[in-house]
Amino acid sequence: MNTGPRNLITDVRGLRVGNAHDDALKSGTTVVVGDAPFVASVHVMGGAPGTRETDLLAPDKSVEAVDALVLSGGSAYGLDACSGVVDGLRAAGRGYAIGPAIIPLVPGAIIFDLLNGGDKNWVENPYRALGRQALDAAATSFDLGTAGAGTGALSAMMKGGLGSASLVLPDGSTVGALVAANPVGAVTTPGDRHFYAAPFEIGAEFGGLGPDPASGLGMSLDSRKRQAMSPRENTTIAIVATDAALTKSQCQRVAVAAHDGIGRATVPAHTPHDGDLVFALSTGEAGAGDVMLIGHAAALCLSRAIARAIFHASPRSGDLLPCWSDLNA
C-alpha cells in the first residue's frame, strides 16, 4: 500500500472537501460532499460528543445514504454549520426526495474551541454562514493545519489542526481519512519532537524524524493546554472514506476499527473529556471491498492524518499554544 496522488481523503473517487474559517473567531468548518449521496455510519468512543443527525446512521435506520458530512469548531454552536450546508444543497436541488419536498441529509460533529483566544462575542451565530462557505469551496484540493474545522484546534502541548491522509489498497480501491485534531492528549512524545504516529509515517509526510527511541512513553500527561485553559473540553472528530462498495453496517465496522488510529496517535485518547467520533463512508465507485483490510487502512490513515494536522499547523495572532514548527525550528 502507498499513498494516493494527493495523500488526501479526496483521493477517494467522488469526494470533495471544503474549508471555511474566521481568523478573528479562531474557528471554522469543514465539509465533505460527494458527487452523489454516499453510504455512511458512525462510531463514538469519547465521553463528551457533540453531534447532529448521527442516529440516522445506525445500520438499523431506514436512511440508506446522506448528502454530506460536516466537521466544525464552535461546540454546540458549530452544529449550525450543518444548516448552512443544507441550505446550499437544497439550492442545488440535492437531497432526499419525499414527493415535492427535498431534504438534504447532513450529519455533523463538533470540537470545543470556545476558549482558544478567539473573539466569540458574536451577535448572530456565524457557523451557518461558515458551513455554506465551506460547501461552496468544496474541491479535490484543500489546506491542512490551521484551516477549516482545525483552525482553532489545540492538543495537549501544541496547536492542533486539520489533517488528511490516504492509502491505495492492492485491489485498486482507496481509503482516506480527514480529521479535526483537538484532543485532551498529546500527539508528540515528551520533548515535543517525535510523533506517536511515527511508526506509520510514509516518506516524510510529517517531518520524517522517525519514532522516539526512548522507552516508557505515555507515563507523563503534561499539558500546556491545561495551563492555558482551565476547562478540559476537547475532541478528535474524523471521517474515513473508501470508494470500495460497503453496506451501512460495514461502514460502521470500519468506523470502529478506525478509532485505533486515534489511540495510536494520541496519548491518552477517548477520555471522558473528549468527544472522539469517527464517521465512515463509502462512495461505492469501486468493487466490493475487504472490510478487514479497509478498517486496518482507515486506522493507519487516521493516525497519519492526526500527525499531519499538528505538523501543518501555523501560527496566528493571539495563539495560546505554540505550533510544532515553532518548537522544532
CSV table of C-alpha atoms in Angstrom, one decimal:
chain,number,residue,atom,x,y,z
A,1,MET,CA,0.0,0.0,0.0
A,2,ASN,CA,1.1,3.6,-0.7
A,3,THR,CA,-0.5,7.0,-0.6
A,4,GLY,CA,-2.8,8.3,-3.2
A,5,PRO,CA,-1.7,11.1,-5.5
A,6,ARG,CA,-2.8,13.9,-3.2
A,7,ASN,CA,-2.4,12.0,0.1
A,8,LEU,CA,-5.8,13.4,1.0
A,9,ILE,CA,-9.2,11.9,1.6
A,10,THR,CA,-10.2,13.3,-1.9
A,11,ASP,CA,-8.1,10.5,-3.4
A,12,VAL,CA,-11.3,8.5,-2.8
A,13,ARG,CA,-13.2,8.8,-6.0
A,14,GLY,CA,-16.3,11.0,-5.9
A,15,LEU,CA,-15.4,13.2,-2.9
A,16,ARG,CA,-14.7,16.9,-2.4
A,17,VAL,CA,-13.7,18.8,0.7
A,18,GLY,CA,-14.4,22.5,1.5
A,19,ASN,CA,-13.0,24.6,4.3
A,20,ALA,CA,-14.1,27.9,5.7
A,21,HIS,CA,-12.7,29.8,8.7
A,22,ASP,CA,-12.6,33.1,10.5
A,23,ASP,CA,-9.2,34.1,12.0
A,24,ALA,CA,-10.6,36.5,14.5
A,25,LEU,CA,-13.1,33.8,15.7
A,26,LYS,CA,-10.2,31.3,15.7
A,27,SER,CA,-12.7,28.7,14.4
A,28,GLY,CA,-14.0,27.2,11.2
A,29,THR,CA,-15.9,24.4,9.4
A,30,THR,CA,-15.0,21.6,7.0
A,31,VAL,CA,-17.5,19.7,4.8
A,32,VAL,CA,-17.2,16.5,2.8
A,33,VAL,CA,-19.6,16.2,-0.1
A,34,GLY,CA,-19.9,13.6,-2.8
A,35,ASP,CA,-20.7,13.7,-6.4
A,36,ALA,CA,-23.7,11.7,-5.3
A,37,PRO,CA,-25.1,10.6,-1.9
A,38,PHE,CA,-23.0,8.1,-0.1
A,39,VAL,CA,-23.5,5.3,2.4
A,40,ALA,CA,-22.2,6.3,5.9
A,41,SER,CA,-22.2,5.2,9.5
A,42,VAL,CA,-20.5,6.4,12.7
A,43,HIS,CA,-19.0,5.2,16.0
A,44,VAL,CA,-18.5,7.4,19.1
A,45,MET,CA,-15.9,6.5,21.7
A,46,GLY,CA,-15.3,9.8,23.5
A,47,GLY,CA,-17.2,10.8,26.7
A,48,ALA,CA,-18.4,14.2,25.5
A,49,PRO,CA,-19.6,14.2,21.9
A,50,GLY,CA,-21.5,16.9,20.1
A,51,THR,CA,-23.4,15.7,17.1
A,52,ARG,CA,-26.3,16.3,14.7
A,53,GLU,CA,-28.3,13.6,12.9
A,54,THR,CA,-26.0,10.7,13.8
A,55,ASP,CA,-28.8,8.5,14.9
A,56,LEU,CA,-29.9,8.0,11.3
A,57,LEU,CA,-26.5,6.5,10.5
A,58,ALA,CA,-27.2,3.4,12.7
A,59,PRO,CA,-27.4,0.3,10.5
A,60,ASP,CA,-31.0,-0.4,11.6
A,61,LYS,CA,-32.3,3.0,10.5
A,62,SER,CA,-34.0,3.4,7.2
A,63,VAL,CA,-31.9,6.1,5.6
A,64,GLU,CA,-29.6,4.5,3.0
A,65,ALA,CA,-27.4,7.4,2.1
A,66,VAL,CA,-26.5,11.0,3.1
A,67,ASP,CA,-25.5,14.1,1.1
A,68,ALA,CA,-22.6,15.5,3.1
A,69,LEU,CA,-20.8,15.3,6.4
A,70,VAL,CA,-19.6,18.2,8.5
A,71,LEU,CA,-16.8,18.7,11.0
A,72,SER,CA,-16.9,22.0,12.8
A,73,GLY,CA,-15.5,24.1,15.6
A,74,GLY,CA,-17.8,26.0,17.9
A,75,SER,CA,-19.1,23.4,20.2
A,76,ALA,CA,-22.9,23.3,20.1
A,77,TYR,CA,-23.0,26.5,18.1
A,78,GLY,CA,-20.9,24.8,15.4
A,79,LEU,CA,-23.6,22.3,14.7
A,80,ASP,CA,-25.4,25.1,12.9
A,81,ALA,CA,-22.8,24.7,10.2
A,82,CYS,CA,-24.8,21.7,9.0
A,83,SER,CA,-27.7,24.1,8.4
A,84,GLY,CA,-25.6,26.2,6.0
A,85,VAL,CA,-24.6,23.1,4.1
A,86,VAL,CA,-28.3,22.0,4.0
A,87,ASP,CA,-29.2,25.4,2.5
A,88,GLY,CA,-26.6,25.1,-0.2
A,89,LEU,CA,-27.5,21.5,-1.1
A,90,ARG,CA,-31.2,22.4,-1.3
A,91,ALA,CA,-30.4,25.4,-3.6
A,92,ALA,CA,-28.6,22.9,-5.8
A,93,GLY,CA,-31.6,20.6,-5.8
A,94,ARG,CA,-29.9,17.9,-3.8
A,95,GLY,CA,-31.4,15.9,-1.0
A,96,TYR,CA,-33.8,13.1,-0.1
A,97,ALA,CA,-37.0,13.5,-2.1
A,98,ILE,CA,-40.4,12.9,-0.5
A,99,GLY,CA,-43.0,13.9,-3.0
A,100,PRO,CA,-42.2,17.5,-3.9
A,101,ALA,CA,-40.1,18.0,-0.8
A,102,ILE,CA,-36.3,17.8,-0.9
A,103,ILE,CA,-34.4,17.2,2.4
A,104,PRO,CA,-30.6,17.3,2.3
A,105,LEU,CA,-29.3,14.9,4.9
A,106,VAL,CA,-26.1,16.3,6.6
A,107,PRO,CA,-24.9,14.7,9.8
A,108,GLY,CA,-22.1,16.6,11.7
A,109,ALA,CA,-19.9,16.7,14.7
A,110,ILE,CA,-18.1,19.5,16.6
A,111,ILE,CA,-14.9,20.2,18.6
A,112,PHE,CA,-14.8,22.5,21.6
A,113,ASP,CA,-12.7,25.6,20.7
A,114,LEU,CA,-14.7,28.3,22.5
A,115,LEU,CA,-11.8,29.2,24.9
A,116,ASN,CA,-8.9,29.3,22.5
A,117,GLY,CA,-8.3,33.1,22.5
A,118,GLY,CA,-10.6,33.9,19.6
A,119,ASP,CA,-13.4,36.6,19.6
A,120,LYS,CA,-16.5,34.7,20.4
A,121,ASN,CA,-18.7,37.7,21.2
A,122,TRP,CA,-20.9,37.3,18.1
A,123,VAL,CA,-24.4,38.6,17.9
A,124,GLU,CA,-25.5,36.1,15.3
A,125,ASN,CA,-24.2,32.6,15.2
A,126,PRO,CA,-21.5,32.6,12.5
A,127,TYR,CA,-21.4,28.9,11.8
A,128,ARG,CA,-24.4,28.6,9.4
A,129,ALA,CA,-22.6,31.0,7.1
A,130,LEU,CA,-19.3,29.2,7.5
A,131,GLY,CA,-21.0,25.9,6.6
A,132,ARG,CA,-22.3,27.4,3.4
A,133,GLN,CA,-18.9,28.9,2.6
A,134,ALA,CA,-17.3,25.6,3.1
A,135,LEU,CA,-19.7,23.8,0.8
A,136,ASP,CA,-19.2,26.4,-1.9
A,137,ALA,CA,-15.4,25.9,-1.6
A,138,ALA,CA,-15.5,22.1,-1.9
A,139,ALA,CA,-12.8,20.8,-4.2
A,140,THR,CA,-10.4,17.9,-4.5
A,141,SER,CA,-7.5,20.0,-3.1
A,142,PHE,CA,-7.7,21.8,0.3
A,143,ASP,CA,-5.5,23.1,3.0
A,144,LEU,CA,-4.3,21.3,6.1
A,145,GLY,CA,-3.2,22.5,9.5
A,146,THR,CA,-4.8,25.8,10.6
A,147,ALA,CA,-7.7,25.5,8.3
A,148,GLY,CA,-11.4,24.7,8.3
A,149,ALA,CA,-12.6,22.8,11.4
A,150,GLY,CA,-9.0,22.7,12.6
A,151,THR,CA,-8.5,26.5,12.7
A,152,GLY,CA,-8.8,26.8,16.5
A,153,ALA,CA,-7.9,23.3,17.5
A,154,LEU,CA,-5.4,22.6,20.3
A,155,SER,CA,-3.7,19.4,21.5
A,156,ALA,CA,-2.2,19.0,25.0
A,157,MET,CA,1.1,20.5,24.1
A,158,MET,CA,0.7,22.5,20.9
A,159,LYS,CA,-1.7,23.7,18.3
A,160,GLY,CA,-3.9,21.1,16.7
A,161,GLY,CA,-5.4,21.3,13.2
A,162,LEU,CA,-7.0,19.7,10.2
A,163,GLY,CA,-5.3,16.6,8.8
A,164,SER,CA,-5.8,14.1,6.0
A,165,ALA,CA,-4.0,11.1,4.5
A,166,SER,CA,-4.8,8.2,2.1
A,167,LEU,CA,-3.8,4.7,1.0
A,168,VAL,CA,-4.3,2.8,-2.2
A,169,LEU,CA,-5.1,-0.8,-1.5
A,170,PRO,CA,-3.8,-3.8,-3.5
A,171,ASP,CA,-7.2,-4.2,-5.3
A,172,GLY,CA,-7.0,-0.6,-6.5
A,173,SER,CA,-9.6,0.8,-4.1
A,174,THR,CA,-8.6,3.8,-2.0
A,175,VAL,CA,-9.1,4.6,1.7
A,176,GLY,CA,-8.7,8.1,3.1
A,177,ALA,CA,-9.1,10.0,6.4
A,178,LEU,CA,-9.9,13.6,7.4
A,179,VAL,CA,-9.6,14.8,11.0
A,180,ALA,CA,-10.0,17.8,13.2
A,181,ALA,CA,-7.5,17.1,15.9
A,182,ASN,CA,-8.3,18.9,19.2
A,183,PRO,CA,-7.5,16.2,21.8
A,184,VAL,CA,-7.0,16.2,25.6
A,185,GLY,CA,-3.9,14.1,24.9
A,186,ALA,CA,-0.6,14.8,23.3
A,187,VAL,CA,0.3,13.8,19.7
A,188,THR,CA,4.1,14.1,20.4
A,189,THR,CA,6.3,12.3,22.9
A,190,PRO,CA,8.0,14.3,25.7
A,191,GLY,CA,10.3,16.8,24.1
A,192,ASP,CA,7.7,17.9,21.5
A,193,ARG,CA,9.7,16.5,18.6
A,194,HIS,CA,8.6,12.9,17.8
A,195,PHE,CA,5.0,12.0,16.8
A,196,TYR,CA,3.3,9.0,18.4
A,197,ALA,CA,2.2,8.1,14.9
A,198,ALA,CA,5.7,8.0,13.6
A,199,PRO,CA,5.8,4.2,13.1
A,200,PHE,CA,3.1,4.6,10.5
A,201,GLU,CA,4.6,7.6,8.6
A,202,ILE,CA,5.1,7.3,4.8
A,203,GLY,CA,8.0,9.2,3.5
A,204,ALA,CA,8.4,12.5,5.4
A,205,GLU,CA,4.7,13.4,5.4
A,206,PHE,CA,5.1,14.8,9.0
A,207,GLY,CA,8.8,15.5,9.2
A,208,GLY,CA,10.4,12.1,8.7
A,209,LEU,CA,12.0,12.1,12.2
A,210,GLY,CA,11.1,8.6,13.0
A,211,PRO,CA,9.9,7.1,16.3
A,212,ASP,CA,11.1,8.4,19.6
A,213,PRO,CA,13.9,6.0,20.7
A,214,ALA,CA,13.0,6.5,24.4
A,215,SER,CA,11.1,3.8,26.4
A,216,GLY,CA,8.4,4.2,29.0
A,217,LEU,CA,6.4,6.7,26.8
A,218,GLY,CA,3.0,7.7,27.9
A,219,MET,CA,3.7,7.9,31.6
A,220,SER,CA,3.7,11.7,31.6
A,221,LEU,CA,0.5,13.5,30.9
A,222,ASP,CA,1.9,17.0,30.8
A,223,SER,CA,-0.4,19.6,29.1
A,224,ARG,CA,0.3,23.2,28.2
A,225,LYS,CA,-3.4,23.4,27.3
A,226,ARG,CA,-4.5,22.8,30.9
A,227,GLN,CA,-2.2,25.6,32.0
A,228,ALA,CA,-3.7,28.0,29.4
A,229,MET,CA,-7.3,26.8,29.8
A,230,SER,CA,-8.9,25.6,33.0
A,231,PRO,CA,-11.7,23.5,31.3
A,232,ARG,CA,-10.8,20.2,29.8
A,233,GLU,CA,-13.2,20.1,26.9
A,234,ASN,CA,-11.7,18.7,23.7
A,235,THR,CA,-12.3,16.2,20.9
A,236,THR,CA,-10.9,14.5,17.9
A,237,ILE,CA,-13.5,14.1,15.2
A,238,ALA,CA,-12.8,12.3,11.9
A,239,ILE,CA,-14.2,11.0,8.6
A,240,VAL,CA,-12.7,7.9,7.0
A,241,ALA,CA,-13.8,7.0,3.5
A,242,THR,CA,-13.4,4.4,0.7
A,243,ASP,CA,-14.5,4.1,-2.8
A,244,ALA,CA,-15.0,0.3,-2.3
A,245,ALA,CA,-18.7,-0.6,-2.1
A,246,LEU,CA,-19.7,-1.1,1.5
A,247,THR,CA,-23.1,-1.5,3.3
A,248,LYS,CA,-24.1,0.7,6.1
A,249,SER,CA,-23.2,-2.0,8.7
A,250,GLN,CA,-19.8,-2.5,7.1
A,251,CYS,CA,-19.2,1.3,7.3
A,252,GLN,CA,-19.9,1.1,11.0
A,253,ARG,CA,-17.4,-1.7,11.4
A,254,VAL,CA,-14.8,0.4,9.6
A,255,ALA,CA,-15.6,3.4,11.9
A,256,VAL,CA,-15.0,1.2,14.9
A,257,ALA,CA,-11.7,-0.1,13.5
A,258,ALA,CA,-10.6,3.5,12.6
A,259,HIS,CA,-10.7,4.6,16.2
A,260,ASP,CA,-7.5,2.6,16.7
A,261,GLY,CA,-5.9,5.3,14.7
A,262,ILE,CA,-6.8,7.9,17.3
A,263,GLY,CA,-5.4,5.7,20.1
A,264,ARG,CA,-2.1,5.1,18.2
A,265,ALA,CA,-1.6,8.8,17.5
A,266,THR,CA,-2.9,10.5,20.7
A,267,VAL,CA,-2.0,9.8,24.3
A,268,PRO,CA,-4.4,9.5,26.1
A,269,ALA,CA,-7.3,9.0,23.8
A,270,HIS,CA,-11.1,8.5,24.2
A,271,THR,CA,-11.1,10.3,27.6
A,272,PRO,CA,-14.2,11.4,29.4
A,273,HIS,CA,-13.4,15.0,28.3
A,274,ASP,CA,-13.1,14.1,24.6
A,275,GLY,CA,-15.9,13.6,22.2
A,276,ASP,CA,-13.9,11.3,19.9
A,277,LEU,CA,-16.0,10.2,16.9
A,278,VAL,CA,-15.4,8.7,13.5
A,279,PHE,CA,-17.7,8.7,10.6
A,280,ALA,CA,-17.1,6.1,7.9
A,281,LEU,CA,-18.4,6.5,4.3
A,282,SER,CA,-18.4,4.6,1.0
A,283,THR,CA,-18.9,6.2,-2.4
A,284,GLY,CA,-19.2,2.7,-3.9
A,285,GLU,CA,-17.4,3.7,-7.1
A,286,ALA,CA,-15.1,0.6,-6.9
A,287,GLY,CA,-16.0,-3.0,-6.5
A,288,ALA,CA,-16.8,-4.8,-3.2
A,289,GLY,CA,-14.1,-4.3,-0.6
A,290,ASP,CA,-12.4,-6.3,2.1
A,291,VAL,CA,-13.8,-4.8,5.3
A,292,MET,CA,-11.0,-6.0,7.5
A,293,LEU,CA,-8.3,-4.5,5.2
A,294,ILE,CA,-10.3,-1.3,4.8
A,295,GLY,CA,-10.7,-0.9,8.5
A,296,HIS,CA,-7.0,-1.5,9.0
A,297,ALA,CA,-6.1,1.0,6.3
A,298,ALA,CA,-8.5,3.5,7.8
A,299,ALA,CA,-6.8,3.3,11.2
A,300,LEU,CA,-3.4,3.8,9.6
A,301,CYS,CA,-4.7,6.8,7.6
A,302,LEU,CA,-6.3,8.4,10.7
A,303,SER,CA,-3.1,8.1,12.7
A,304,ARG,CA,-1.1,9.8,9.9
A,305,ALA,CA,-3.8,12.4,9.4
A,306,ILE,CA,-3.7,13.4,13.1
A,307,ALA,CA,0.1,13.9,12.9
A,308,ARG,CA,-0.2,15.8,9.7
A,309,ALA,CA,-2.8,18.1,11.3
A,310,ILE,CA,-0.3,19.1,14.0
A,311,PHE,CA,2.7,19.2,11.7
A,312,HIS,CA,1.0,21.6,9.3
A,313,ALA,CA,-0.5,24.0,12.0
A,314,SER,CA,0.7,27.5,11.5
A,315,PRO,CA,0.9,30.4,14.0
A,316,ARG,CA,-1.8,33.1,14.3
A,317,SER,CA,-2.1,36.3,16.4
A,318,GLY,CA,-3.3,35.5,19.9
A,319,ASP,CA,-2.5,31.8,19.9
A,320,LEU,CA,-2.5,30.2,23.3
A,321,LEU,CA,-0.1,27.4,22.4
A,322,PRO,CA,2.9,27.1,20.0
A,323,CYS,CA,2.9,25.2,16.8
A,324,TRP,CA,5.0,22.1,16.2
A,325,SER,CA,7.0,24.1,13.7
A,326,ASP,CA,7.7,26.8,16.4
A,327,LEU,CA,9.1,24.1,18.8
A,328,ASN,CA,11.2,22.4,16.1
A,329,ALA,CA,12.6,25.3,14.1
